[in-house]
XYZ file of C-alpha atoms in Angstrom:
618
model
C 42.943 -20.357 53.227
C 40.724 -19.141 56.073
C 36.944 -19.460 55.933
C 36.020 -15.954 56.974
C 32.789 -15.112 58.768
C 30.783 -12.090 59.829
C 32.243 -8.604 59.539
C 35.661 -9.927 58.456
C 34.082 -11.804 55.535
C 32.234 -8.698 54.337
C 35.410 -6.610 54.677
C 37.365 -9.131 52.595
C 34.494 -9.494 50.124
C 34.201 -5.749 49.540
C 37.994 -5.349 49.339
C 38.350 -8.038 46.655
C 35.346 -6.701 44.738
C 36.916 -3.226 44.879
C 40.197 -4.694 43.636
C 38.446 -6.463 40.758
C 36.404 -3.377 39.903
C 39.567 -1.263 39.788
C 41.170 -3.644 37.299
C 38.031 -3.757 35.164
C 38.039 0.064 35.207
C 41.660 0.198 34.023
C 40.865 -2.358 31.314
C 38.104 -0.040 30.038
C 39.782 3.347 30.406
C 43.463 2.390 30.310
C 45.986 1.435 32.959
C 47.868 3.937 35.081
C 51.629 4.417 34.802
C 53.362 1.110 35.544
C 54.766 1.886 39.016
C 51.448 3.348 40.212
C 49.351 0.505 38.742
C 51.535 -2.099 40.442
C 51.404 -0.329 43.808
C 47.603 -0.120 43.704
C 47.482 -3.819 42.787
C 49.771 -4.756 45.687
C 48.000 -2.535 48.237
C 45.000 -4.824 47.775
C 46.774 -8.174 47.434
C 49.458 -7.972 50.143
C 47.350 -6.896 53.169
C 44.530 -9.290 52.231
C 47.069 -12.120 52.077
C 47.439 -11.861 55.866
C 43.652 -11.828 56.266
C 43.056 -14.962 54.168
C 46.151 -17.043 54.976
C 47.070 -18.076 58.557
C 50.644 -17.916 59.812
C 50.871 -21.599 60.769
C 48.817 -24.787 60.602
C 47.793 -24.234 64.215
C 46.635 -20.641 63.681
C 42.872 -19.934 63.769
C 41.122 -20.855 60.499
C 37.770 -19.166 61.192
C 38.933 -15.790 62.507
C 41.796 -13.327 62.013
C 44.022 -12.924 65.107
C 45.158 -9.468 66.200
C 48.723 -9.882 64.938
C 47.559 -10.583 61.381
C 45.577 -7.334 61.407
C 48.835 -5.572 62.378
C 50.642 -7.339 59.528
C 47.889 -6.248 57.135
C 48.246 -2.591 58.188
C 52.051 -2.733 57.950
C 51.789 -4.332 54.494
C 49.560 -1.515 53.271
C 51.766 1.369 54.504
C 54.652 1.146 51.961
C 52.248 0.987 48.998
C 50.107 3.791 50.427
C 53.202 5.983 50.773
C 54.243 5.203 47.182
C 50.770 6.041 45.867
C 50.535 9.345 47.773
C 54.112 10.348 46.828
C 54.026 8.818 43.369
C 55.296 11.855 41.402
C 58.145 12.492 43.847
C 59.302 8.882 43.515
C 59.166 8.607 39.719
C 60.999 11.917 39.211
C 63.777 11.237 41.728
C 67.245 10.365 40.379
C 68.046 6.759 41.195
C 71.443 6.161 42.881
C 71.976 9.931 43.039
C 69.399 11.297 45.477
C 69.542 10.034 49.035
C 66.985 7.542 50.296
C 65.079 9.199 53.150
C 64.676 7.527 56.532
C 60.936 7.060 55.905
C 61.603 5.396 52.544
C 64.270 3.165 54.086
C 61.936 2.018 56.891
C 58.946 1.506 54.611
C 61.035 -0.336 52.029
C 62.391 -2.658 54.708
C 58.850 -3.302 55.961
C 57.699 -4.079 52.413
C 60.485 -6.617 51.832
C 59.738 -8.338 55.156
C 55.987 -8.404 54.493
C 56.477 -9.828 51.004
C 58.751 -12.543 52.386
C 56.276 -13.448 55.149
C 53.311 -13.518 52.730
C 55.379 -15.696 50.395
C 56.127 -18.121 53.232
C 52.428 -18.437 54.031
C 51.059 -18.713 50.511
C 53.787 -20.000 48.204
C 56.048 -21.935 50.559
C 59.549 -21.909 52.002
C 61.422 -22.531 48.746
C 60.679 -19.151 47.151
C 60.916 -17.401 50.532
C 64.438 -18.725 51.078
C 65.447 -17.920 47.494
C 64.172 -14.325 47.766
C 65.747 -13.814 51.207
C 69.044 -15.236 49.931
C 68.889 -12.748 47.035
C 68.611 -9.855 49.490
C 71.551 -11.158 51.520
C 73.580 -11.705 48.339
C 73.057 -8.069 47.357
C 74.357 -7.005 50.770
C 77.226 -9.450 51.409
C 77.969 -10.722 47.883
C 81.160 -8.666 47.717
C 82.548 -10.762 50.578
C 82.133 -14.084 48.759
C 85.194 -15.716 47.188
C 85.708 -16.897 43.617
C 83.429 -16.680 40.617
C 80.308 -15.624 42.533
C 81.824 -12.594 44.228
C 79.302 -9.762 43.875
C 79.420 -5.983 43.706
C 79.524 -3.859 46.849
C 76.041 -2.379 47.372
C 74.961 -0.340 50.395
C 71.766 -1.206 52.251
C 69.973 2.000 51.275
C 70.659 1.308 47.566
C 69.273 -2.231 47.944
C 66.031 -0.871 49.421
C 65.914 1.847 46.770
C 66.268 -0.739 44.011
C 63.622 -3.054 45.437
C 61.086 -0.418 46.564
C 61.528 2.865 44.698
C 62.140 1.613 41.157
C 60.490 -0.681 38.648
C 63.432 -3.101 38.806
C 62.655 -4.986 42.019
C 59.354 -5.860 43.671
C 57.484 -3.626 41.216
C 59.145 -5.066 38.110
C 57.585 -6.738 35.068
C 56.292 -9.903 36.809
C 54.108 -7.902 39.224
C 53.133 -5.665 36.303
C 51.731 -8.658 34.429
C 49.827 -9.739 37.540
C 48.431 -6.194 37.845
C 47.132 -6.139 34.267
C 46.643 -9.299 32.179
C 46.500 -11.935 34.903
C 44.000 -10.090 37.084
C 41.570 -9.669 34.177
C 41.838 -13.327 33.225
C 41.249 -14.401 36.836
C 38.073 -12.333 36.868
C 37.144 -13.878 33.520
C 37.627 -17.307 35.096
C 35.174 -16.338 37.848
C 32.597 -15.236 35.274
C 33.070 -18.387 33.188
C 32.481 -20.604 36.218
C 29.397 -18.658 37.314
C 27.962 -18.701 33.777
C 28.143 -22.514 33.571
C 31.114 -22.970 31.251
C 32.846 -25.430 33.603
C 29.832 -27.749 33.743
C 29.347 -27.479 29.987
C 32.954 -28.562 29.401
C 32.209 -31.738 31.365
C 28.991 -32.399 29.411
C 30.793 -31.763 26.125
C 33.587 -34.168 27.120
C 31.047 -36.872 28.018
C 29.254 -36.476 24.705
C 32.501 -36.569 22.700
C 34.375 -39.362 24.511
C 31.958 -41.040 26.892
C 31.025 -43.980 24.666
C 34.578 -44.658 23.519
C 36.751 -47.419 24.942
C 37.981 -46.226 28.339
C 35.548 -43.318 28.102
C 35.949 -41.843 31.597
C 39.725 -41.544 31.200
C 39.260 -39.845 27.847
C 36.672 -37.571 29.437
C 39.340 -36.656 32.011
C 41.799 -35.795 29.236
C 39.318 -33.705 27.227
C 37.600 -31.967 30.152
C 40.849 -31.207 31.986
C 42.347 -29.775 28.814
C 39.298 -27.570 28.266
C 38.930 -26.555 31.904
C 42.665 -26.074 32.354
C 42.615 -23.598 29.511
C 40.562 -21.270 31.711
C 41.976 -22.171 35.146
C 45.730 -22.001 34.454
C 46.515 -24.012 37.594
C 47.327 -27.724 37.620
C 46.356 -28.391 41.241
C 43.148 -26.315 40.991
C 42.306 -28.183 37.806
C 42.813 -31.566 39.508
C 40.328 -30.712 42.252
C 37.838 -29.090 39.854
C 37.540 -32.016 37.413
C 39.207 -34.885 39.280
C 36.483 -35.174 41.918
C 34.245 -36.393 39.078
C 36.593 -38.143 36.640
C 38.795 -40.140 39.067
C 35.951 -42.045 40.786
C 34.394 -42.671 37.365
C 37.673 -44.120 36.009
C 38.052 -46.354 39.070
C 34.467 -47.536 38.742
C 35.075 -48.524 35.118
C 38.157 -50.614 35.984
C 41.244 -48.381 35.900
C 43.559 -48.719 38.892
C 43.600 -45.860 41.448
C 47.202 -45.114 40.476
C 46.438 -44.849 36.762
C 43.223 -42.865 37.355
C 45.049 -40.297 39.480
C 47.943 -40.097 37.026
C 45.627 -39.468 34.050
C 43.944 -36.607 35.886
C 47.268 -35.111 37.043
C 48.767 -35.201 33.555
C 45.663 -33.864 31.840
C 45.313 -31.079 34.420
C 48.966 -30.022 34.182
C 48.636 -29.507 30.447
C 46.058 -26.774 31.025
C 48.872 -24.275 31.580
C 50.221 -24.861 28.060
C 46.813 -25.037 26.350
C 45.743 -21.874 24.500
C 43.878 -19.584 24.603
C 44.463 -18.596 28.244
C 47.316 -20.837 29.446
C 48.888 -19.735 32.752
C 50.132 -16.440 34.171
C 53.690 -17.283 33.086
C 52.646 -17.140 29.423
C 51.637 -13.479 29.767
C 54.906 -12.729 31.539
C 56.741 -14.466 28.689
C 55.061 -12.170 26.162
C 56.119 -9.149 28.245
C 59.711 -10.378 28.578
C 59.913 -10.975 24.823
C 58.139 -7.741 23.928
C 55.760 -9.536 21.535
C 51.939 -9.757 21.335
C 50.447 -12.523 23.451
C 48.916 -14.106 20.348
C 52.420 -15.042 19.145
C 53.010 -16.986 22.371
C 49.582 -18.573 21.989
C 50.295 -19.655 18.402
C 53.721 -21.040 19.345
C 52.206 -23.080 22.184
C 49.444 -24.614 20.059
C 51.188 -27.580 18.367
C 53.152 -28.767 21.457
C 49.931 -28.601 23.506
C 47.999 -30.607 20.899
C 50.784 -33.206 20.691
C 50.927 -33.481 24.477
C 47.216 -34.168 24.828
C 47.224 -36.469 21.813
C 49.985 -38.537 23.446
C 48.044 -38.756 26.728
C 44.860 -39.651 24.811
C 46.621 -42.416 22.876
C 48.204 -43.797 26.073
C 44.789 -43.950 27.712
C 43.332 -45.582 24.593
C 46.035 -48.261 24.509
C 45.636 -48.998 28.237
C 41.828 -49.219 27.923
C 42.002 -51.656 24.983
C 44.627 -53.750 26.798
C 42.342 -54.010 29.855
C 39.200 -54.486 27.767
C 37.450 -51.476 29.323
C 34.268 -50.062 27.826
C 32.733 -46.621 27.823
C 29.937 -45.115 29.888
C 26.363 -46.305 29.746
C 23.887 -44.263 27.694
C 22.179 -43.009 30.861
C 25.400 -41.283 31.985
C 25.982 -39.457 28.705
C 24.060 -36.244 27.923
C 22.245 -36.335 24.560
C 24.199 -34.773 21.728
C 21.152 -32.657 20.896
C 21.296 -31.122 24.372
C 25.037 -30.463 24.083
C 24.734 -28.848 20.654
C 21.758 -26.799 21.805
C 23.950 -25.242 24.517
C 26.935 -24.617 22.250
C 26.375 -20.888 22.784
C 27.998 -21.300 26.228
C 31.370 -21.341 24.466
C 30.767 -17.834 23.063
C 33.089 -16.110 25.624
C 35.981 -18.423 24.669
C 35.336 -17.858 20.961
C 35.243 -14.071 21.447
C 38.470 -14.213 23.460
C 40.367 -16.213 20.831
C 39.067 -14.196 17.874
C 39.901 -10.849 19.469
C 43.409 -11.928 20.463
C 44.048 -13.282 16.966
C 42.716 -10.031 15.449
C 45.375 -8.096 17.370
C 43.447 -6.753 20.356
C 45.301 -6.645 23.671
C 44.740 -9.540 26.100
C 43.135 -7.110 28.580
C 40.625 -5.784 26.060
C 39.922 -9.318 24.813
C 39.338 -10.587 28.366
C 37.070 -7.611 29.088
C 34.795 -8.395 26.139
C 34.830 -12.103 27.064
C 33.656 -11.129 30.579
C 30.777 -9.121 29.099
C 29.801 -11.972 26.777
C 29.934 -14.520 29.623
C 27.488 -12.345 31.572
C 25.114 -12.267 28.596
C 25.461 -16.051 28.267
C 24.443 -16.495 31.919
C 21.154 -14.696 31.250
C 20.059 -17.513 28.922
C 19.989 -20.162 31.691
C 17.967 -19.691 34.878
C 20.432 -21.791 36.882
C 23.349 -19.465 36.127
C 21.633 -16.117 35.570
C 23.815 -13.414 37.139
C 22.101 -10.427 38.682
C 24.025 -7.721 40.574
C 24.831 -10.107 43.426
C 25.937 -12.801 40.962
C 28.255 -10.355 39.194
C 29.841 -9.346 42.509
C 30.271 -13.009 43.465
C 31.961 -13.718 40.110
C 34.376 -10.810 40.634
C 35.045 -11.986 44.207
C 35.648 -15.641 43.270
C 37.933 -14.652 40.405
C 39.885 -12.084 42.421
C 40.329 -14.534 45.317
C 42.731 -16.519 43.140
C 45.149 -13.592 42.742
C 47.148 -14.119 45.930
C 49.402 -16.930 44.748
C 50.233 -15.118 41.506
C 50.635 -11.607 42.936
C 52.723 -12.632 45.952
C 54.852 -15.033 43.888
C 55.492 -12.276 41.327
C 56.447 -9.785 44.052
C 58.884 -12.271 45.604
C 60.268 -13.254 42.206
C 60.797 -9.528 41.618
C 63.227 -9.529 44.539
C 65.229 -12.285 42.821
C 65.112 -10.458 39.482
C 66.178 -7.278 41.279
C 69.238 -9.050 42.685
C 70.140 -10.270 39.192
C 69.922 -6.789 37.666
C 71.642 -4.963 40.556
C 74.568 -7.310 41.167
C 75.186 -8.716 37.691
C 75.023 -12.294 38.991
C 73.112 -13.222 35.841
C 76.259 -12.800 33.756
C 78.208 -14.935 36.236
C 75.620 -17.700 35.968
C 75.742 -17.516 32.170
C 79.503 -18.006 32.364
C 79.023 -20.821 34.857
C 76.602 -22.638 32.522
C 79.019 -22.123 29.626
C 81.910 -23.589 31.584
C 79.941 -26.640 32.744
C 78.414 -27.268 29.313
C 81.789 -26.827 27.598
C 80.014 -24.704 24.940
C 77.971 -27.756 23.886
C 74.390 -26.459 23.351
C 72.710 -29.804 24.088
C 74.456 -30.103 27.459
C 73.378 -26.557 28.294
C 69.771 -27.506 27.494
C 69.958 -30.462 29.874
C 71.300 -28.198 32.644
C 68.575 -25.610 32.058
C 65.946 -28.376 32.040
C 67.149 -29.644 35.423
C 67.231 -26.092 36.813
C 63.655 -25.377 35.723
C 62.370 -28.708 37.067
C 64.091 -28.259 40.437
C 62.790 -24.696 40.759
C 59.312 -25.843 39.698
C 59.246 -28.508 42.402
C 59.276 -25.876 45.118
C 57.784 -22.848 43.388
C 54.572 -22.078 41.511
C 54.968 -22.225 37.727
C 54.998 -18.441 37.404
C 57.788 -17.908 39.938
C 59.802 -20.870 38.650
C 59.581 -19.574 35.087
C 60.557 -16.009 36.058
C 63.614 -17.088 38.029
C 64.764 -19.771 35.576
C 64.291 -17.556 32.514
C 66.172 -14.666 34.153
C 69.104 -16.954 34.895
C 69.154 -19.335 31.926
C 67.665 -17.728 28.822
C 70.592 -15.305 28.268
C 72.926 -18.332 28.195
C 70.744 -20.168 25.675
C 70.586 -17.109 23.427
C 74.390 -16.757 23.542
C 74.627 -20.392 22.471
C 72.689 -19.530 19.319
C 69.112 -20.473 20.218
C 66.281 -18.059 19.433
C 64.564 -16.093 22.199
C 61.005 -17.454 21.865
C 61.964 -21.160 21.869
C 64.357 -20.512 24.777
C 61.593 -19.000 26.895
C 59.175 -21.760 25.863
C 61.789 -24.354 26.847
C 62.070 -22.979 30.384
C 58.297 -22.503 30.598
C 57.574 -26.132 29.677
C 59.779 -27.639 32.348
C 58.520 -25.191 34.971
C 54.979 -26.357 34.132
C 55.658 -30.080 34.019
C 57.622 -30.165 37.237
C 54.082 -30.659 38.608
C 54.235 -34.284 37.376
C 57.994 -34.866 37.819
C 58.954 -36.992 40.858
C 60.002 -36.747 43.603
C 57.883 -33.590 44.129
C 54.922 -33.890 41.734
C 52.293 -31.577 43.230
C 49.552 -32.273 40.676
C 50.022 -36.020 41.076
C 49.908 -35.695 44.866
C 46.665 -33.724 44.623
C 45.176 -36.427 42.379
C 46.305 -39.193 44.752
C 44.374 -37.535 47.584
C 41.218 -38.128 45.512
C 42.087 -41.555 44.086
C 43.381 -43.020 47.349
C 46.574 -44.283 45.690
C 50.101 -43.761 46.995
C 51.406 -40.309 45.983
C 54.811 -41.639 44.876
C 53.300 -44.329 42.628
C 50.885 -41.803 41.126
C 53.788 -39.430 40.489
C 55.859 -42.006 38.600
C 52.849 -43.133 36.545
C 52.080 -39.484 35.725
C 55.662 -39.013 34.568
C 55.255 -41.944 32.140
C 51.975 -40.529 30.839
C 53.540 -37.094 30.381
C 56.755 -38.366 28.820
C 56.311 -36.452 25.569
C 56.355 -33.178 27.520
C 59.899 -34.039 28.624
C 61.038 -34.573 25.021
C 59.168 -32.083 22.848
C 60.973 -28.955 24.213
C 64.300 -30.324 22.912
C 62.622 -30.869 19.545
C 61.336 -27.295 19.180
C 64.687 -25.828 20.225
C 66.228 -27.337 17.073
C 63.144 -27.359 14.845
C 60.942 -24.269 15.181
C 58.321 -25.894 12.953
C 56.912 -27.329 16.193
C 56.232 -23.715 17.249
C 54.766 -22.845 13.821
C 57.790 -20.592 13.220
C 59.045 -22.317 10.031
C 57.654 -22.420 6.463
C 54.205 -23.950 6.003
C 55.800 -27.134 4.683
C 58.197 -27.253 7.639
C 55.330 -26.646 10.085
C 53.268 -29.435 8.466
C 56.153 -31.907 8.549
C 56.865 -31.107 12.202
C 53.205 -31.664 13.066
C 53.219 -35.028 11.256
C 56.446 -36.018 13.023
C 54.965 -35.021 16.371
C 51.823 -37.091 15.820
C 53.911 -40.133 14.854
C 56.098 -39.604 17.915
C 53.053 -39.411 20.202
C 51.576 -42.637 18.821
C 54.860 -44.567 18.729
C 55.848 -43.606 22.279
C 52.384 -44.319 23.688
C 52.371 -47.815 22.157
C 55.949 -48.421 23.302
C 55.310 -47.345 26.894
C 52.015 -49.228 27.193
C 53.400 -52.267 25.315
C 50.237 -52.646 23.306
C 49.272 -51.999 19.669
C 46.177 -53.990 18.698
C 47.878 -56.798 20.634
C 50.604 -57.214 23.257
C 54.057 -56.130 21.999
C 57.347 -57.928 22.589
C 60.443 -56.151 23.855
C 62.046 -55.661 20.407
C 58.927 -54.066 18.930
C 58.580 -51.763 21.921
C 62.241 -50.754 21.576
C 61.747 -50.101 17.840
C 58.662 -47.949 18.446
C 60.460 -46.082 21.226
C 63.386 -45.352 18.907
C 61.008 -44.184 16.147
C 59.183 -41.930 18.644
C 62.416 -40.163 19.596
C 64.283 -40.130 16.259
C 61.320 -38.738 14.292
C 61.699 -35.511 16.314
C 65.292 -34.960 15.121
C 65.722 -31.924 12.804
C 66.898 -34.109 9.905
C 64.520 -34.306 6.937
C 65.431 -37.771 5.666
C 65.327 -39.198 9.219
C 61.858 -37.765 9.831
C 60.530 -39.257 6.597
C 62.207 -42.614 7.278
C 60.694 -42.809 10.773
C 57.225 -41.832 9.544
C 57.379 -44.578 6.890
C 58.756 -47.121 9.397
C 55.966 -46.396 11.847
C 53.386 -46.733 9.090
C 54.759 -50.163 8.174
C 54.756 -51.352 11.810
C 51.204 -50.122 12.315
C 49.948 -51.807 9.118
C 51.696 -55.052 10.034
C 50.010 -55.284 13.438
C 46.648 -54.235 12.012
C 46.847 -57.076 9.484
C 47.860 -59.558 12.207
C 44.872 -58.551 14.303
C 42.473 -58.957 11.379
C 43.801 -62.498 10.654
C 43.368 -63.585 14.264
């Protein structure tokens, strides 16, 4: 991203503040009709993308060259036309009325500008996928065999992508233009009101004195911070610059320190209350309140972090590592005295759980975070501080908005050509109607897509292609979407392309590949738990209270057993047979068989007691 100066900086600053103010206004007084709201959102995001992001690595980083100003103007024209001719567009008869020459030219410009902005901001993978979708719509009828598409004329392709709510302006961009934008602004206010620093102080006070304290601080603080950032890589840089050096200083290896931070940061996207942008899109796709997604994500997120915490604990005991010194830990009295800083998060959760919309809940959380800032001179936000908070929050919209627009092209190709049905049939034929094999295929698809795409885009594409197949195989809609979502998220720690681990390695100084494989081991439960909740919805709190409780107990046992098995340590060093037994217990306890769950829970209890007694004797 360019570091803008002078007049260009003030232009970008005022534009982003205007964008944020518009979205706050619509949160207060209600959003416009979907197509209009999305066009206004994109008329800010798309031109500014060319101002903030250079075309190549060698392009100027401190100024905007003339050609990027031309791109910015061209990017604004299609949205400006749609806004000015909004009523004409929404009342026209799709696939009946002719597409005018002006609409055809502007639609073509919009597609090209979206693809170029995607290349700059998101990367080549999504750019190629979106471009291939456009070509498939145009030449798909010429392909042989199962993937032969329908014949679609060029003007109908542009109409579908530009003049309807089925292409670029479909649901993904709609979520970016409503929920996501408000939560990004909320993130800016939370940072400016001191919530990020308080999360670190709270983590130090809770886990600093424990064995391996800095690593546990990384787990707790990254989980808390990730809940408001929604980005694994951003989370790594926000908390890792502090936690990784502290872990290395205490005695953890650079590889392990980076892996802990990468794994803890990646989990922020599955940690309620905010999660990532994909979670809001999931709620829109399912047509359910966001709080239902939040509730369903709670137990898997807790189990994930518990597993990471236990792995860190076992490693710290094995290495004989201690916690922080008293001088490095803030007094508990100080931490409790500033507990009011969490008021915006509390308000957000309570309002969502009471049935308010995410936008209204985020709006009130923004107001509360401003009031919180007034209580501390260091963070007190006057008019300039409020504008800076809106600017810093809105500046994070580009990746989400551009990725959603590009993913809309892919979704548009699926809806226009019917390729989704062909892919469903393809998955059926490969899986031989065996649901478990289909799950493995969908897992691999989501991971591969997530390696090259942001979580949001990977989830949108994978869910559009795979969820219909899973539903036809008998799985429920919510678990199916959660399944795809999980693997899109945790592709960030899945080698060979583990972006969060690579970001952490740049801080720790370790080799990226070694950090990636260690992160995969630390995040192992995230690779298993989605299969568990597909067959046992108690893990998503969708069963009876007894079923939910048993699933939670099974998940906790699984997390402990697998962490001890992987680390090879439970009070003392474990031999191969004991590690194999604990590994088997950790996997089998997740099976949807009542007697097997109970047997594994009892078996783990016996193993744990046995080693505890051995340790006491020695």
